[in-house]
Tab-separated table of N, CA and C in Angstrom:
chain	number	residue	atom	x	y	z
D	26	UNK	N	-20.698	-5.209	9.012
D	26	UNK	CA	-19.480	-4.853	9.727
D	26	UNK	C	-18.544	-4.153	8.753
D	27	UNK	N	-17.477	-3.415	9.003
D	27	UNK	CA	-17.026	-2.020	8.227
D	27	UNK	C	-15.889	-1.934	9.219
D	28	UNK	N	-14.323	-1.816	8.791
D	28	UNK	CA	-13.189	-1.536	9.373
D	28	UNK	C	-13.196	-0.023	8.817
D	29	UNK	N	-12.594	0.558	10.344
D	29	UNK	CA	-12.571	2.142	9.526
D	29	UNK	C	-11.526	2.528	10.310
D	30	UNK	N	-10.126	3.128	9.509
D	30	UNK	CA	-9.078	4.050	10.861
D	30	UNK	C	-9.183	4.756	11.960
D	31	UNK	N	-9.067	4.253	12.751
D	31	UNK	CA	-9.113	4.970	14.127
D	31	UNK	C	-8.268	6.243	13.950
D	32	UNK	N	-8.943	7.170	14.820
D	32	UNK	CA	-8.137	8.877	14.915
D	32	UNK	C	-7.697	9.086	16.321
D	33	UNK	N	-7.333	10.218	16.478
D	33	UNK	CA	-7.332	10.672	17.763
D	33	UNK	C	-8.769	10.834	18.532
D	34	UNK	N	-10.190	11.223	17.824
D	34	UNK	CA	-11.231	11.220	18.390
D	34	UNK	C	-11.403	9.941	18.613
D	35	UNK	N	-10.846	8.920	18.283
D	35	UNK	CA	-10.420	7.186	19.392
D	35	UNK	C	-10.587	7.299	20.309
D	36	UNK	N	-9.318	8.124	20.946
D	36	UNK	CA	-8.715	7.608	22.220
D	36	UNK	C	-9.414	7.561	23.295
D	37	UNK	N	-10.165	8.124	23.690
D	37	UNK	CA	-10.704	7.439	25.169
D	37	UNK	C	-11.531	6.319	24.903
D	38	UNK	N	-12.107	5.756	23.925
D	38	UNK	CA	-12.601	4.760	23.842
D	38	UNK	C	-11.770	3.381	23.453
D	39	UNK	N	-10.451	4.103	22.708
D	39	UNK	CA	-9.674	2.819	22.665
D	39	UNK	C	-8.757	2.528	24.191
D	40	UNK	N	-8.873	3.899	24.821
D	40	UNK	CA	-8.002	4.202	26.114
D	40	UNK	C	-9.013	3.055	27.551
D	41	UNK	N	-10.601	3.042	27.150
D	41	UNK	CA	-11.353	2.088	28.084
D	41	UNK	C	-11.678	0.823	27.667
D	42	UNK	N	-11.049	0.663	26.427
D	42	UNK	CA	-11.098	-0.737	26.355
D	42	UNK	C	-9.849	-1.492	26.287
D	43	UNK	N	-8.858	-0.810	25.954
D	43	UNK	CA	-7.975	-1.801	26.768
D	43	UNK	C	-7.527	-1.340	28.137
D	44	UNK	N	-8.166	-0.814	28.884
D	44	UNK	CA	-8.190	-0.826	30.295
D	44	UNK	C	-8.920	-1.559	30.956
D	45	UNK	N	-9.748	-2.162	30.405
D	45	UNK	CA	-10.853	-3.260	31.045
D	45	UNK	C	-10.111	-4.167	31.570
D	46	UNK	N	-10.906	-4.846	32.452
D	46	UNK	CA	-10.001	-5.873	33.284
D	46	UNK	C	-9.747	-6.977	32.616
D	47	UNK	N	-11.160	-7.050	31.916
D	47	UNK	CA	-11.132	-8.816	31.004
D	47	UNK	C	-9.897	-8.218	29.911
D	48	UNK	N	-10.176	-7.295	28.790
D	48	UNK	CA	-9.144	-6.962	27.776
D	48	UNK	C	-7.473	-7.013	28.703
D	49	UNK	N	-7.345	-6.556	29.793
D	49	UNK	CA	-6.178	-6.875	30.549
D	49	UNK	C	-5.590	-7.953	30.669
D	50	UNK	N	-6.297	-8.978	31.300
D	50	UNK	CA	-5.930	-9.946	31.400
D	50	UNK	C	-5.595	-10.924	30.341
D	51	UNK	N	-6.394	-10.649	29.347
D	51	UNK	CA	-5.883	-10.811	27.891
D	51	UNK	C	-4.671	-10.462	27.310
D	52	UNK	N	-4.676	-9.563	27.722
D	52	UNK	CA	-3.148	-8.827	26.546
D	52	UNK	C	-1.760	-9.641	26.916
D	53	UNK	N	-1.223	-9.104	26.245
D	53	UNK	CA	0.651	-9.465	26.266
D	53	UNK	C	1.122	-8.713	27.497
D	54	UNK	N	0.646	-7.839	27.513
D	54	UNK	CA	1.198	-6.416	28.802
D	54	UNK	C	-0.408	-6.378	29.856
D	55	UNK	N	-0.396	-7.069	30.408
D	55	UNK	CA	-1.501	-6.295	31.414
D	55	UNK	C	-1.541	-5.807	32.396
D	56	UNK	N	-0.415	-4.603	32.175
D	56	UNK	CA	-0.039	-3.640	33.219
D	56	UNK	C	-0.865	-2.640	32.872
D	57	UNK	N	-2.038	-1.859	33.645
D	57	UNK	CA	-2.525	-0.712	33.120
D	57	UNK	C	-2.050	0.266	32.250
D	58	UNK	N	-2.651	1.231	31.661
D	58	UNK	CA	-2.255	2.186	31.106
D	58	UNK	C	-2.595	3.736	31.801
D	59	UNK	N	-1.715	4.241	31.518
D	59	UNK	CA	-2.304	5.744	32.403
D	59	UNK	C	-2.547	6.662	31.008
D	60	UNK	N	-3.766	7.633	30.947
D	60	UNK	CA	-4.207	8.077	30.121
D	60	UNK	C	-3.196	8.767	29.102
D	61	UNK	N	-2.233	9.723	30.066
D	61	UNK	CA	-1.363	10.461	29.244
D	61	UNK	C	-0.390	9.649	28.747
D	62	UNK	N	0.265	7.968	28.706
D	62	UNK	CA	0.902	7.599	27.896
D	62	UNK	C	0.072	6.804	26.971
D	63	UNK	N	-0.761	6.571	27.388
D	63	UNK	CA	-2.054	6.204	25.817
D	63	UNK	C	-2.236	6.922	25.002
D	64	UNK	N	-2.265	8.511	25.372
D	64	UNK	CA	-2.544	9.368	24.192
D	64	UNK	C	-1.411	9.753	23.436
D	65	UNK	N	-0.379	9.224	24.259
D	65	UNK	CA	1.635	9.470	23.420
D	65	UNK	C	1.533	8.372	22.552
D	66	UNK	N	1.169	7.270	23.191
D	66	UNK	CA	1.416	6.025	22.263
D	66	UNK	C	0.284	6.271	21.170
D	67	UNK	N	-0.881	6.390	21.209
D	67	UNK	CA	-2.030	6.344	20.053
D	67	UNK	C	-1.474	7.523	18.972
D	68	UNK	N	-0.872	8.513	19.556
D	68	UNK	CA	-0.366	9.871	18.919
D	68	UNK	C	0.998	9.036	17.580
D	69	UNK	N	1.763	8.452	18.170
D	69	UNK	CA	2.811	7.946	17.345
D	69	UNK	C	2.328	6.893	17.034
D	70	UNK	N	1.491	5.707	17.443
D	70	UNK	CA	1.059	4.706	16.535
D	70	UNK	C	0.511	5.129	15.172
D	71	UNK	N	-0.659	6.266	15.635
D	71	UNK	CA	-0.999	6.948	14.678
D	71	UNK	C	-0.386	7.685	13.109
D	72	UNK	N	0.426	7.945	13.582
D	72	UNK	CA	1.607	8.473	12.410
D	72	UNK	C	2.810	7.677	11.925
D	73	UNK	N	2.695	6.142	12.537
D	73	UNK	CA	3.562	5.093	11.934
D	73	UNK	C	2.751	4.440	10.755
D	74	UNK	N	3.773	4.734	9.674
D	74	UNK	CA	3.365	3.832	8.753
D	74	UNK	C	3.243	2.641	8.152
D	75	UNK	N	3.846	1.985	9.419
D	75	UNK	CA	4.149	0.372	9.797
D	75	UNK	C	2.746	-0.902	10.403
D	76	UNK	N	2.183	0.703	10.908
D	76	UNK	CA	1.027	-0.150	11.837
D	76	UNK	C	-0.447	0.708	11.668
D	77	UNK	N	-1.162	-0.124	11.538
D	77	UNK	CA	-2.935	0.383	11.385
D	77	UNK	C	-3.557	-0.415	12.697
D	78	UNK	N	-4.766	0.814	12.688
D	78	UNK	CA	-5.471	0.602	14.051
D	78	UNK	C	-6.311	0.823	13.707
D	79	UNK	N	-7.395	-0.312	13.407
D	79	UNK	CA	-8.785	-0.255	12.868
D	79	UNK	C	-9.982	-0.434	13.836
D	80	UNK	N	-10.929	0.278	13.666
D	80	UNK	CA	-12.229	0.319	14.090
D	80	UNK	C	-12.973	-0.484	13.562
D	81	UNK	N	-13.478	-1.158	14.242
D	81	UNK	CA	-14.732	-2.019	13.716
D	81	UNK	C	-15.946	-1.917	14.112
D	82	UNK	N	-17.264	-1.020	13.247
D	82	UNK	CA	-18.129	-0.703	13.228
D	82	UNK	C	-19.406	-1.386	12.774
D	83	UNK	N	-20.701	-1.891	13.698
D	83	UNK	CA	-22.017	-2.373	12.843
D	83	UNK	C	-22.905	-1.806	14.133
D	84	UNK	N	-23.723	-0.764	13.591
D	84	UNK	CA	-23.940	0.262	14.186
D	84	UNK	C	-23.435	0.538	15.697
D	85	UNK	N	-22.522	1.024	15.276
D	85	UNK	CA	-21.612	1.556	16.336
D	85	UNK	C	-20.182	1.414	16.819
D	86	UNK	N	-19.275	1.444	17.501
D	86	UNK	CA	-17.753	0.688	17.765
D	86	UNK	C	-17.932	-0.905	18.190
D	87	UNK	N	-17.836	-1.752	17.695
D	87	UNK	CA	-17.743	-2.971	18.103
D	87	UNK	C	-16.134	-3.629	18.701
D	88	UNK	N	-15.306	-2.685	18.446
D	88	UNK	CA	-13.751	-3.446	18.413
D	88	UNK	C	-13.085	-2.734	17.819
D	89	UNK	N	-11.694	-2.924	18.080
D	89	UNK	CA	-10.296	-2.584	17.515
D	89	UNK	C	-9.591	-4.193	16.890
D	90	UNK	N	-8.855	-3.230	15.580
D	90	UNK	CA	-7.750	-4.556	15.381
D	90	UNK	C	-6.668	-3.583	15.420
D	91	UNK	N	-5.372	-3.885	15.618
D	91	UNK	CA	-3.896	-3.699	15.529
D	91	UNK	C	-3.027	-4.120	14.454
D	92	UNK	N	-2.832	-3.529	13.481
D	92	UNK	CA	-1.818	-4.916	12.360
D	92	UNK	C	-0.134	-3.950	12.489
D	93	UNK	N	0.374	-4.455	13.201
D	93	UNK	CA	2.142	-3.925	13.399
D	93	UNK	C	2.747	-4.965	12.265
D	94	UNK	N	2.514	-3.739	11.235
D	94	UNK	CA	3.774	-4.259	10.511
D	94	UNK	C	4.911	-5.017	10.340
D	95	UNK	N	5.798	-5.310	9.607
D	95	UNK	CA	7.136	-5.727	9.187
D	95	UNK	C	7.245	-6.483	8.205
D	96	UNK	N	8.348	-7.212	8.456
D	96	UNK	CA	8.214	-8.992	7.422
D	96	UNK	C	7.018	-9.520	7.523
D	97	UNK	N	6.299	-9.719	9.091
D	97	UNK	CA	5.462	-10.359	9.118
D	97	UNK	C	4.621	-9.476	10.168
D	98	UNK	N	3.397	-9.351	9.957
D	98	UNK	CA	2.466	-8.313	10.108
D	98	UNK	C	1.829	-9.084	11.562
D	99	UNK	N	2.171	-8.420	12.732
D	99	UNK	CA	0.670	-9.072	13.926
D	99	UNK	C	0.037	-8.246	14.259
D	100	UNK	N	-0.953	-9.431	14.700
D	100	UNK	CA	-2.633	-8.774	14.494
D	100	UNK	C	-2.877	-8.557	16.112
D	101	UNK	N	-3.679	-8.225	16.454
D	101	UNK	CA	-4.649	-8.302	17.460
D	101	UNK	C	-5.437	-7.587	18.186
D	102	UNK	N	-6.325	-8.072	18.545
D	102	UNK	CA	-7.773	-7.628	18.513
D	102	UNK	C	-8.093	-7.314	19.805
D	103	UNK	N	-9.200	-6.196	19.693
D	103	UNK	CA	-10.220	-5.966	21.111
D	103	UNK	C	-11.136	-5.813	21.260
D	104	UNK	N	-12.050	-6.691	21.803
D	104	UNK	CA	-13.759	-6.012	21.900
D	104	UNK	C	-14.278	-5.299	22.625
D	105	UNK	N	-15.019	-4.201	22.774
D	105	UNK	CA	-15.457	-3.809	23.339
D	105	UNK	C	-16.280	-4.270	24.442
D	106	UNK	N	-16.590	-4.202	25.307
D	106	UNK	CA	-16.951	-4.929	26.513
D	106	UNK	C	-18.540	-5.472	26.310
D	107	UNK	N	-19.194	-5.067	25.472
D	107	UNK	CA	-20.389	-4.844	25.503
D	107	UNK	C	-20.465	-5.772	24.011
D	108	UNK	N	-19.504	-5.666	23.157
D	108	UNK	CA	-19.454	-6.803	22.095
D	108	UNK	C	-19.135	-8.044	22.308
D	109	UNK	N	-18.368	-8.284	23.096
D	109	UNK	CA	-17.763	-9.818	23.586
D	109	UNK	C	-19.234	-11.065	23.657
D	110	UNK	N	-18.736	-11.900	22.974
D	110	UNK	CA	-19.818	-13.190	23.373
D	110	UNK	C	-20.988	-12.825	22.216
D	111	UNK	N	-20.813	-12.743	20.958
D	111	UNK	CA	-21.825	-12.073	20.485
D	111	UNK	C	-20.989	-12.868	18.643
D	112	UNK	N	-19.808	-13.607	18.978
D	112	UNK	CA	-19.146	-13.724	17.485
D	112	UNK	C	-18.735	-12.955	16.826
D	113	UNK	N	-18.461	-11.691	17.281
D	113	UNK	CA	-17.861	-10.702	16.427
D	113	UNK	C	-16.392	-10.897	16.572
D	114	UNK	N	-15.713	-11.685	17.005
D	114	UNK	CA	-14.251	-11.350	16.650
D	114	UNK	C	-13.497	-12.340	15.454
D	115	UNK	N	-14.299	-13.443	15.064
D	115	UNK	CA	-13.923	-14.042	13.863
D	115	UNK	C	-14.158	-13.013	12.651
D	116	UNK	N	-15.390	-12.685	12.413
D	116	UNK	CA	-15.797	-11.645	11.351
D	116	UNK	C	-14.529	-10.386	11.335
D	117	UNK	N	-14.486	-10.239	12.409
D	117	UNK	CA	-13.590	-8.353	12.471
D	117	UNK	C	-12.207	-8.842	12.114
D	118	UNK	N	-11.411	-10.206	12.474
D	118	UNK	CA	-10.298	-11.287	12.099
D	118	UNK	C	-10.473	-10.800	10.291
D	119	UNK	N	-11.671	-11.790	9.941
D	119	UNK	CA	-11.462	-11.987	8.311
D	119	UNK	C	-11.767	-10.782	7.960
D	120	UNK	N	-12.593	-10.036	8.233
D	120	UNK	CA	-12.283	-8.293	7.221
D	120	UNK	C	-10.774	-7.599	7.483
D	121	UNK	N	-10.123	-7.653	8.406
D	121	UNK	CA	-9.030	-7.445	8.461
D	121	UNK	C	-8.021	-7.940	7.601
D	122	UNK	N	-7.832	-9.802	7.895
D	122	UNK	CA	-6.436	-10.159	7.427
D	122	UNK	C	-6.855	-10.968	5.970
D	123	UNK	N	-8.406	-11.594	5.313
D	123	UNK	CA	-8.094	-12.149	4.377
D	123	UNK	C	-7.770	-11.253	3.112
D	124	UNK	N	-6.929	-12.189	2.800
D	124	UNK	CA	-6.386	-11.409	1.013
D	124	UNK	C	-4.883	-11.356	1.174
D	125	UNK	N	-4.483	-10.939	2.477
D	125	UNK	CA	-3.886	-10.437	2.969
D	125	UNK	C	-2.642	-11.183	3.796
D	126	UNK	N	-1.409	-10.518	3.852
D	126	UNK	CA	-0.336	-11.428	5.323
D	126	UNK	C	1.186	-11.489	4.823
D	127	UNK	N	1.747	-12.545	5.469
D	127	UNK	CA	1.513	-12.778	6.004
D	127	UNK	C	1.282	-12.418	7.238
D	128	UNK	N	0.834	-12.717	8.513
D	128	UNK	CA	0.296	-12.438	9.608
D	128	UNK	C	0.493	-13.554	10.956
D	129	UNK	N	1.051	-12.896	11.933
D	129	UNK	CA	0.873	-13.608	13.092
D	129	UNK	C	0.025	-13.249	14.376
D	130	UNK	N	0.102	-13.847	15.335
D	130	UNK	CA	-0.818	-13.023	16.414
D	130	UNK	C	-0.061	-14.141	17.785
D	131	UNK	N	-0.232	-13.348	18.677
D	131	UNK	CA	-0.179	-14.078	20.194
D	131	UNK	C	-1.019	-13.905	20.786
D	132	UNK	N	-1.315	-15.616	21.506
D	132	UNK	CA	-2.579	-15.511	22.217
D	132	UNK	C	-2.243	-16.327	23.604
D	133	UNK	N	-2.459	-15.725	24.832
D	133	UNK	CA	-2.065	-16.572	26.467
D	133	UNK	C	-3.074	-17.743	26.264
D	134	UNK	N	-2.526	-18.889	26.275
D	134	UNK	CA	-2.699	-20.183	26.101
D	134	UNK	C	-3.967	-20.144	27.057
D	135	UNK	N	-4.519	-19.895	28.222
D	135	UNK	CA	-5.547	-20.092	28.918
D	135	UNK	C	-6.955	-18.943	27.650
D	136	UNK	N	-6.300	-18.364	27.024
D	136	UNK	CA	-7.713	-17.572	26.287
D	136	UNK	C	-8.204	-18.500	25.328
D	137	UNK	N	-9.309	-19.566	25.305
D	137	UNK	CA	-9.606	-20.058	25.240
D	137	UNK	C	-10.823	-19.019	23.756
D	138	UNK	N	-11.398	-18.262	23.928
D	138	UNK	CA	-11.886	-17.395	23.458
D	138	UNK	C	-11.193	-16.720	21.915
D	139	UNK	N	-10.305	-16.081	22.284
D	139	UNK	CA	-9.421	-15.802	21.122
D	139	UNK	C	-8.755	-16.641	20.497
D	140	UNK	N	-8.124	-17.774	20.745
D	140	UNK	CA	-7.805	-19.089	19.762
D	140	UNK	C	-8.954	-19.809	19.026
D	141	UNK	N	-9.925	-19.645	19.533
D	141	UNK	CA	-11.191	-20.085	18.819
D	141	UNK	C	-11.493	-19.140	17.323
D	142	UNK	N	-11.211	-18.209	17.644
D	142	UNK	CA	-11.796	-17.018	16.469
D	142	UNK	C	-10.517	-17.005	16.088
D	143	UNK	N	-9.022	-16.457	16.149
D	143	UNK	CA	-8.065	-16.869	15.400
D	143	UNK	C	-8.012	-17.986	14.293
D	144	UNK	N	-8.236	-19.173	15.077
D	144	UNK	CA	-8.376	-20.300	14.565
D	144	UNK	C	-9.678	-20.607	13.533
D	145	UNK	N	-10.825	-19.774	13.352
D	145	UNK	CA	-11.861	-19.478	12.739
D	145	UNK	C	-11.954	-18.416	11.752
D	146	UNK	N	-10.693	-17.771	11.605
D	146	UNK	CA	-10.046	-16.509	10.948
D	146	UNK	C	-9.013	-17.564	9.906
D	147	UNK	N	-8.469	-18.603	9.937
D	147	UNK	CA	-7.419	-19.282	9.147
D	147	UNK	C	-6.408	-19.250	9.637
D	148	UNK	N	-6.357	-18.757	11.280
D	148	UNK	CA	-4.926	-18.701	11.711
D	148	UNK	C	-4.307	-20.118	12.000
D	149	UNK	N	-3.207	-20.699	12.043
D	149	UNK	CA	-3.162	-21.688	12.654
D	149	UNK	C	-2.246	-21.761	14.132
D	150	UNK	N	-2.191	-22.783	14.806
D	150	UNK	CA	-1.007	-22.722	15.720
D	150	UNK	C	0.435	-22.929	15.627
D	151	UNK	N	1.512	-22.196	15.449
D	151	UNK	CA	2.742	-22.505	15.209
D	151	UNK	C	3.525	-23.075	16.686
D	152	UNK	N	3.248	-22.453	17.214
D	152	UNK	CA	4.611	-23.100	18.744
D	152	UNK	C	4.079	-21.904	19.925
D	153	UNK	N	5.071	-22.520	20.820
D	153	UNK	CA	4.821	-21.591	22.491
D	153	UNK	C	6.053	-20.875	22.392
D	154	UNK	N	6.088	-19.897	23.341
D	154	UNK	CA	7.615	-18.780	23.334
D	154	UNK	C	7.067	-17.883	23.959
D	155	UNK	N	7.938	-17.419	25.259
D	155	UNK	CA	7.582	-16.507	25.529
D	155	UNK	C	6.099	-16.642	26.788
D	156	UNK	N	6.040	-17.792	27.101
D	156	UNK	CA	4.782	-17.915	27.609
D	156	UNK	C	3.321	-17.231	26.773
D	157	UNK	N	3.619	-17.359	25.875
D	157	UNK	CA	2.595	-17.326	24.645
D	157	UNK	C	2.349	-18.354	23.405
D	158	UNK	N	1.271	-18.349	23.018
D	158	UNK	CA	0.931	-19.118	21.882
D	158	UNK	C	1.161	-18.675	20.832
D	159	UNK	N	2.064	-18.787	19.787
D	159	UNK	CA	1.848	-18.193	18.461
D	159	UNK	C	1.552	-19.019	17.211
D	160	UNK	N	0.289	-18.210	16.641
D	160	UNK	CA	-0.650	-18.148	15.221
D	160	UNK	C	-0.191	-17.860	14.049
D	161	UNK	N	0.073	-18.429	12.897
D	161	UNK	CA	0.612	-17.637	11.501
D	161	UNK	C	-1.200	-17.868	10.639
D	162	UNK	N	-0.796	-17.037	9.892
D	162	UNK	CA	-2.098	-17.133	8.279
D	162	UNK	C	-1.175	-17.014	7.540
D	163	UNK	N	-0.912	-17.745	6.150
D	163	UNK	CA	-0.451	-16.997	5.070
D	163	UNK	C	-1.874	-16.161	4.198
D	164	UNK	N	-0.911	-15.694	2.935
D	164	UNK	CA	-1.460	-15.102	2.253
D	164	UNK	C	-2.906	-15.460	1.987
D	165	UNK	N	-2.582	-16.521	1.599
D	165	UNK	CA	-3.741	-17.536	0.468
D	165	UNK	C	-5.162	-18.075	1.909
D	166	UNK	N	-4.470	-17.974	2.864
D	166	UNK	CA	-5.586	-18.618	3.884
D	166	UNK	C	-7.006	-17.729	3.556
């Protein structure tokens, strides 16, 4: 497995996977996306130097990670539809954040799935807010 920067030759593949229904129902926002503000948003994510959008590759796209910057850096992740159920999102977690942080992430308390691999990444559980769960790692995790 191999994290590599996502480009603009991304976008429709990062544009159909978080359009999936399961990745939807997952997210923080699972209001669709319409193509032409995916390619505004990937366009300026792209050129912020606050935030990386990594590819995760073992022969082939397996996933995206997200790390939005600041004081404290959050993460989060997407599999590709065809990767899910297979253990790849703990692995694509630790090539991402160890060494590294600190780091948080939010996860909807029913994803049962992603708190597992968070939690298998060194994240731990800090508190609810927001009708979300939130995860810290420090550095050293």
């Amino acid at each position: 497995m191999r994290l590599r920067p996502a480009t603009m030759e991304d976008a429709e593949r990062l544009f159909d996977w978080r359009n999936d229904p399961v990745t939807r129902a997952a997210s923080v926002n699972r209001d669709p996306v319409a193509w032409d503000d995916h390619l505004a948003w990937l366009e300026a994510a792209l050129a912020d130097p606050s935030r990386r959008i990594l590819i995760a590759e073992d022969r082939g796209p397996q996933g995206t990670v997200r790390l939005d910057g600041g004081q404290r850096t959050e993460v989060s992740i997407t599999l590709a539809p065809a990767a899910r159920g297979h253990g790849l999102a703990t692995p694509i977690l630790r090539l991402a954040t160890d060494g590294r942080g600190p780091f948080v992430a939010r996860i909807r308390p029913d994803n049962a799935a992603s708190r597992r691999a968070f939690e298998a990444a060194g994240f731990t559980y800090t508190h609810h807010e927001g009708g979300m769960d939130w995860f810290s790692k420090r550095k050293d995790t």
